[in-house]
CSV table of C-alpha atoms and ligand atoms in Angstrom, one decimal:
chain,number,residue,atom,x,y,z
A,1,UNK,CA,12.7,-39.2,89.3
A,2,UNK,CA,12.5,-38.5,86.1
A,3,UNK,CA,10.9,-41.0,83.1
A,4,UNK,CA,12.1,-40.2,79.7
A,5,UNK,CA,10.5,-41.8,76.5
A,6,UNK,CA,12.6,-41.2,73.5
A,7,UNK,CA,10.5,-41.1,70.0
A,8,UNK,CA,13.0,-40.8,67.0
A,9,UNK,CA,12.1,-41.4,63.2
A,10,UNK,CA,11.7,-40.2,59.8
A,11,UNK,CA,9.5,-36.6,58.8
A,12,UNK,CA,5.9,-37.9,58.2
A,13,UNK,CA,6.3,-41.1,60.1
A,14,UNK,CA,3.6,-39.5,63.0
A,15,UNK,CA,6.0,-38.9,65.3
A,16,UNK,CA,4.0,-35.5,66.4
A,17,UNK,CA,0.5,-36.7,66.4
A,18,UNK,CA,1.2,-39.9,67.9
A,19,UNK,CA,3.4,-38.6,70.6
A,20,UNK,CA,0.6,-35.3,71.2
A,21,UNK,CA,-2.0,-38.4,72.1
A,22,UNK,CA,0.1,-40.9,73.9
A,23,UNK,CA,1.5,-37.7,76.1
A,24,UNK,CA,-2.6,-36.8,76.6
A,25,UNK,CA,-3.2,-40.3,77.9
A,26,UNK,CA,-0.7,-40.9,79.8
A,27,UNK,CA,-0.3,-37.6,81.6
A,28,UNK,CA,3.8,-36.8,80.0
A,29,UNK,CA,4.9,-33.8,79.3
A,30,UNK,CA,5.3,-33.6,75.7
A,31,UNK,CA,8.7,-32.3,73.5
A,32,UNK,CA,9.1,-31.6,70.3
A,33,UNK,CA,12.4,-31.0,69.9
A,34,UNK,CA,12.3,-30.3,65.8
A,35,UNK,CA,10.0,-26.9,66.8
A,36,UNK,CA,13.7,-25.8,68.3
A,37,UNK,CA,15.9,-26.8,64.9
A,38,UNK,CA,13.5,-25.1,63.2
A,39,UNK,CA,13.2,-22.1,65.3
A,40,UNK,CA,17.2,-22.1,64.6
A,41,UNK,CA,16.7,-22.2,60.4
A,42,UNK,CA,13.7,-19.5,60.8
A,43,UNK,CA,15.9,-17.0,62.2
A,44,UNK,CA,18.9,-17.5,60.0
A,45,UNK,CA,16.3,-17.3,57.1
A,46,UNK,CA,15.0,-14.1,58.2
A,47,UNK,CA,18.8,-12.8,59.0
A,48,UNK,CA,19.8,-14.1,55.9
A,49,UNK,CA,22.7,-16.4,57.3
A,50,UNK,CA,23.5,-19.7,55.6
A,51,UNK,CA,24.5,-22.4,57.0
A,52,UNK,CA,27.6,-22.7,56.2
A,53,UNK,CA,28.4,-19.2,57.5
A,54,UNK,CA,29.2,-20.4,60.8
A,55,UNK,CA,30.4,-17.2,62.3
A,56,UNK,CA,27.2,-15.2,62.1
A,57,UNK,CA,25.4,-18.7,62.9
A,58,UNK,CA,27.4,-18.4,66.6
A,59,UNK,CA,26.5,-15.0,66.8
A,60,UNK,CA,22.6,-16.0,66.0
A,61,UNK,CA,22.8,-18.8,68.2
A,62,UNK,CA,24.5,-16.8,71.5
A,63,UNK,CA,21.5,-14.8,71.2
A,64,UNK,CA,18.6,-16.7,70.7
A,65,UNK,CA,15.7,-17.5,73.2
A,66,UNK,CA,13.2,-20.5,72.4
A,67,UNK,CA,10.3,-21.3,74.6
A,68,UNK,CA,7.4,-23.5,74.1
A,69,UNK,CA,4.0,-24.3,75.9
A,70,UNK,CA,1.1,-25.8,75.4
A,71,UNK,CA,-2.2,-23.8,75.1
A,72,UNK,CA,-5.4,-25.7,74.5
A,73,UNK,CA,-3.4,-29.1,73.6
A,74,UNK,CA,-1.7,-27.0,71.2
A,75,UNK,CA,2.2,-26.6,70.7
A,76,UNK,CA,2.6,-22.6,71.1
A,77,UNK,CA,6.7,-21.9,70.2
A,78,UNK,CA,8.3,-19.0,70.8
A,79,UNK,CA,11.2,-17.5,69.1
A,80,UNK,CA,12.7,-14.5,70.9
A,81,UNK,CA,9.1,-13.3,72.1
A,82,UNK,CA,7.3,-13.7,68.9
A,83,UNK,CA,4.8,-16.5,68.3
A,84,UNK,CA,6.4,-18.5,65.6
A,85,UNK,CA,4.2,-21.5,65.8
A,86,UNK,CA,2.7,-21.6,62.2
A,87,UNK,CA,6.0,-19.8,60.4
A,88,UNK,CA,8.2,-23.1,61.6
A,89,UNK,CA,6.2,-25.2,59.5
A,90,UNK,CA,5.7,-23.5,56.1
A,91,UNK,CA,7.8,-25.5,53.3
A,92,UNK,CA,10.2,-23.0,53.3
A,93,UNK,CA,11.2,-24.0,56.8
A,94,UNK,CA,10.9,-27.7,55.6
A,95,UNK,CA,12.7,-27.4,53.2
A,96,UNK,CA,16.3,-26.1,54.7
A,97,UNK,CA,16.2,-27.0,58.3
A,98,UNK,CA,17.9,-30.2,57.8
A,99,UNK,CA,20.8,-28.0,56.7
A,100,UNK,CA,20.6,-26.1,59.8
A,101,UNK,CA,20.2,-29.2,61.8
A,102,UNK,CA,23.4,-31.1,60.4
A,103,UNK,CA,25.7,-28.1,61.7
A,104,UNK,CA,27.6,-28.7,64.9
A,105,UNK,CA,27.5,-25.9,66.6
A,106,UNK,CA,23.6,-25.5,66.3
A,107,UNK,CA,23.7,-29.0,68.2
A,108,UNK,CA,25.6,-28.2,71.0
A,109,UNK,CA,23.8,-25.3,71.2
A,110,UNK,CA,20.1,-27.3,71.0
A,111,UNK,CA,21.2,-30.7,72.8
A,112,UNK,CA,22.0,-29.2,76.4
A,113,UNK,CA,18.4,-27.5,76.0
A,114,UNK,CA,16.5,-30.9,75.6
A,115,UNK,CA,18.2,-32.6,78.1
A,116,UNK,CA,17.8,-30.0,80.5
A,117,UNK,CA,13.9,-29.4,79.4
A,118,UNK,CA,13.7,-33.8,79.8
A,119,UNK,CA,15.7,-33.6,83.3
A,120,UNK,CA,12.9,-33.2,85.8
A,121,UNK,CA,9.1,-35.1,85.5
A,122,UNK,CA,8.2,-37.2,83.1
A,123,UNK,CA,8.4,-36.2,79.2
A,124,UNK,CA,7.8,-37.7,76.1
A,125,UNK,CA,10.5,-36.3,73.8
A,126,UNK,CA,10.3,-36.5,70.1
A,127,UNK,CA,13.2,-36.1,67.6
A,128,UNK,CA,16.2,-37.8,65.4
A,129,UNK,CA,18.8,-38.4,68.1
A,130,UNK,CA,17.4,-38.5,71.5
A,131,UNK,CA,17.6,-42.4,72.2
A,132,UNK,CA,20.9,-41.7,70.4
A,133,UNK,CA,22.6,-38.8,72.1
A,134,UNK,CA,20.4,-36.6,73.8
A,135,UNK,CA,19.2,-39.4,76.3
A,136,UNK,CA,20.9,-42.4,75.7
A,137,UNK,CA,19.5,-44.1,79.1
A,138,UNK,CA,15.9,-42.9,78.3
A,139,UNK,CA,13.8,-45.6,80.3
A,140,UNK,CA,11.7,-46.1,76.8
A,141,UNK,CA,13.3,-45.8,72.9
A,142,UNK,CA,10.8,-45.9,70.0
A,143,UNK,CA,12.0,-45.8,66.5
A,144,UNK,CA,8.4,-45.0,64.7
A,145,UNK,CA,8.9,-45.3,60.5
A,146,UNK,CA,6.8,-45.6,57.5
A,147,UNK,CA,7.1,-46.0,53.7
A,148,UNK,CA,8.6,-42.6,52.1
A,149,UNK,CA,5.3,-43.0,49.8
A,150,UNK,CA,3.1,-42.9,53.0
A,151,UNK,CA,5.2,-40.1,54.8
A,152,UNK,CA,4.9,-37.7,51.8
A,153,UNK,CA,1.1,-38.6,51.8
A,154,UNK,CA,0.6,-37.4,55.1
A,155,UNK,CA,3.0,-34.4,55.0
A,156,UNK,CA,1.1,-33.8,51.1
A,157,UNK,CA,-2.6,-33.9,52.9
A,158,UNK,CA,-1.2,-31.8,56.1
A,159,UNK,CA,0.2,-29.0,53.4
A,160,UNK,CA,-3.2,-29.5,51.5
A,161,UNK,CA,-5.2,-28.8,54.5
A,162,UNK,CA,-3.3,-25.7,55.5
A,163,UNK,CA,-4.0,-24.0,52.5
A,164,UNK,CA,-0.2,-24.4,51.0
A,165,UNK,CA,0.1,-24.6,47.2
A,166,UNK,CA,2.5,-27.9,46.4
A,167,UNK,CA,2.3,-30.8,44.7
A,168,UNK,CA,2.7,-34.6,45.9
A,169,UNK,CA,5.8,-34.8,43.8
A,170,UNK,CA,7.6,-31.8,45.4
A,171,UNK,CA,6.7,-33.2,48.9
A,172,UNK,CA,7.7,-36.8,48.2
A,173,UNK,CA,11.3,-35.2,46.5
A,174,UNK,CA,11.6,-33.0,49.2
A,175,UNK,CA,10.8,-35.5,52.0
A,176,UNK,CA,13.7,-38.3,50.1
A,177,UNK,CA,15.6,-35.3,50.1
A,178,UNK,CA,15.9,-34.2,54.2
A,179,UNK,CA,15.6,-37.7,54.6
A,180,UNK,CA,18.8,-38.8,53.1
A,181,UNK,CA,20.4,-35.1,54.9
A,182,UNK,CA,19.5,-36.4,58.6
A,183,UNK,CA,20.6,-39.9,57.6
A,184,UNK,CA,23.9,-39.6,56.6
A,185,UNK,CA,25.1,-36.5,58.4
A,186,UNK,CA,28.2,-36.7,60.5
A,187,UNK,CA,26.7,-35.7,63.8
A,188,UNK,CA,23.7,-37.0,65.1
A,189,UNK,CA,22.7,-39.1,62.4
A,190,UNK,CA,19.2,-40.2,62.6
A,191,UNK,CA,19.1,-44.2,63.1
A,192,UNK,CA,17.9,-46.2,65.3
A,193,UNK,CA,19.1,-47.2,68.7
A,194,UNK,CA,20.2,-50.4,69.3
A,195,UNK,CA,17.4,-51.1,72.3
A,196,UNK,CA,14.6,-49.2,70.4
A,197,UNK,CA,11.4,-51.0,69.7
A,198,UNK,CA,10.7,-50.5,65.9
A,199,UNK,CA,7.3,-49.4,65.1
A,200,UNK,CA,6.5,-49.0,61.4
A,201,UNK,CA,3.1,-47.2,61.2
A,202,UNK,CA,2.7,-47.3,57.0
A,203,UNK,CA,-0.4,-49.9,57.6
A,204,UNK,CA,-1.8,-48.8,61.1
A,205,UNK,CA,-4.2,-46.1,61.6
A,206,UNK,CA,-3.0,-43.5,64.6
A,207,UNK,CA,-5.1,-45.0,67.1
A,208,UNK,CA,-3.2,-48.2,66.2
A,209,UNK,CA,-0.2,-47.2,66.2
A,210,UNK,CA,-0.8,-44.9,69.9
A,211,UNK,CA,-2.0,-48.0,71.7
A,212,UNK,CA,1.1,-50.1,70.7
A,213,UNK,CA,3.3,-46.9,71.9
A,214,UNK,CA,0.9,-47.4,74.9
A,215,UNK,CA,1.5,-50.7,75.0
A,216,UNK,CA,5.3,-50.7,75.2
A,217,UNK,CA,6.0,-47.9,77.7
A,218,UNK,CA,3.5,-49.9,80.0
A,219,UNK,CA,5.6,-52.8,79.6
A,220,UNK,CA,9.0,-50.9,80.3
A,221,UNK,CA,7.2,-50.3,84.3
A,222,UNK,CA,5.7,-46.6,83.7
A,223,UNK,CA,2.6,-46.7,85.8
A,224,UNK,CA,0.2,-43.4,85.3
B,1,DC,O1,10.6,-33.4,63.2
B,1,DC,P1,10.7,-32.1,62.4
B,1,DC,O2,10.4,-32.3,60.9
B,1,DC,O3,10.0,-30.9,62.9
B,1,DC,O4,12.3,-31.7,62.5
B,1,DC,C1,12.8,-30.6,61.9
B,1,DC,C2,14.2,-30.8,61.5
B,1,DC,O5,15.1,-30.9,62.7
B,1,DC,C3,14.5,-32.0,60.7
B,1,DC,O6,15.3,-31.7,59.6
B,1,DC,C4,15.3,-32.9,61.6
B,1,DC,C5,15.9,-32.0,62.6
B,1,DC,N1,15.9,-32.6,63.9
B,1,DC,C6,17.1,-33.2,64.4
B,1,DC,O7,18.1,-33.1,63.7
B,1,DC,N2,17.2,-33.7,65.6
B,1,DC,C7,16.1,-33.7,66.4
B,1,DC,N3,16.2,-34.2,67.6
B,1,DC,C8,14.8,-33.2,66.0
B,1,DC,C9,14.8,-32.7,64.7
């Protein structure tokens, strides 16, 4: 049967490198379901389609293929064949995928997908709406935060270390920006679920913060 555990939360909270550990320990299959929306806004990038251009936006979408795997303990996504891991995550990605994200069509495209990827086994699943809508009976709901100061920090040091030329202030407006985008679009809004523990990681270190995760989804019966 399957076991879901539904991580939703803010950009920068540590949703990916908390849920990447706790899936190691644990033995779940891991999902980031943000790698897909952004797979979505890379190729309308590339094509040139906005997002309010929702006709060539169906088109894009009837004819797109996302895969991912993990090679080495790393995330490896795939956008129609090609190895897209890296492009997803430049600040030109960041900084439009909400748009892409808020669009209905591009979420009942990408919903049916996660819950079909979290239907068999047992996944960790890490997104905006999936204690919400994608699995709204998940067996665990987490809603990880932090401070917008600390999340633009962490997304800051991560750009930093890739070699990406921006400064904390265009990270920290751009990270207030998508923030207030996912909050207060029509479908899908990101909030939490009304049986979701809250977890605000702005003070704990990861390893912290992955043994309370631990913790939780111990006490909700999962047994390794
Ligand atoms: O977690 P992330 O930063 O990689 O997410 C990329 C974008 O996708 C972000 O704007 C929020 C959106 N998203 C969403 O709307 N629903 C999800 N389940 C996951 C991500």
């Amino acid at each position: 049967m399957a076991f879901v555990v539904a991580i939703d939360g803010p950009a920068g909270s540590g949703k990916g490198t908390v849920t990447k550990l706790v899936s190691e320990k644990l033995g779940l299959v891991n999902i980031d379901t943000g790698a897909m929306y952004r797979c979505v806004a890379l190729k309308a990038l590339r094509n040139d389609i906005k997002e309010t251009d929702l006709e060539k936006l169906e088109e894009l979408l009837e004819n797109i293929s996302i895969d991912m795997k993990r090679e080495d303990g790393k995330l490896v996504v795939i956008l129609d064949g090609e190895d897209v891991s890296e492009e997803i995550r430049t600040p030109k990605v960041d900084s439009c995928v909400a748009k892409y994200a808020a669009v209905g069509i591009v979420r009942s495209k990408i919903t049916p997908l996660q819950r079909k990827m979290g239907e068999t086994g047992k996944v960790i699943m890490e997104g905006r709406d999936i204690g919400t809508v994608v699995f709204p009976n998940a067996n665990v709901k987490i809603y990880l935060d932090a401070s917008v100061e600390e999340r633009a920090n962490r997304r800051y040091k991560q750009d930093v270390e890739k070699g990406i030329n921006i400064t904390y202030a265009e990270v920290l407006e751009e990270i207030k920006q998508r923030h207030k985008l996912e909050t207060e679009r029509e479908i899908a809004p990101l909030v939490q679920a009304e049986d979701a523990e809250y977890v605000d990681s702005s003070n704990l270190t990861i390893e912290q913060v992955v043994e309370k995760i631990i913790d939780i989804i111990k006490e909700k019966g999962y047994e390794c």
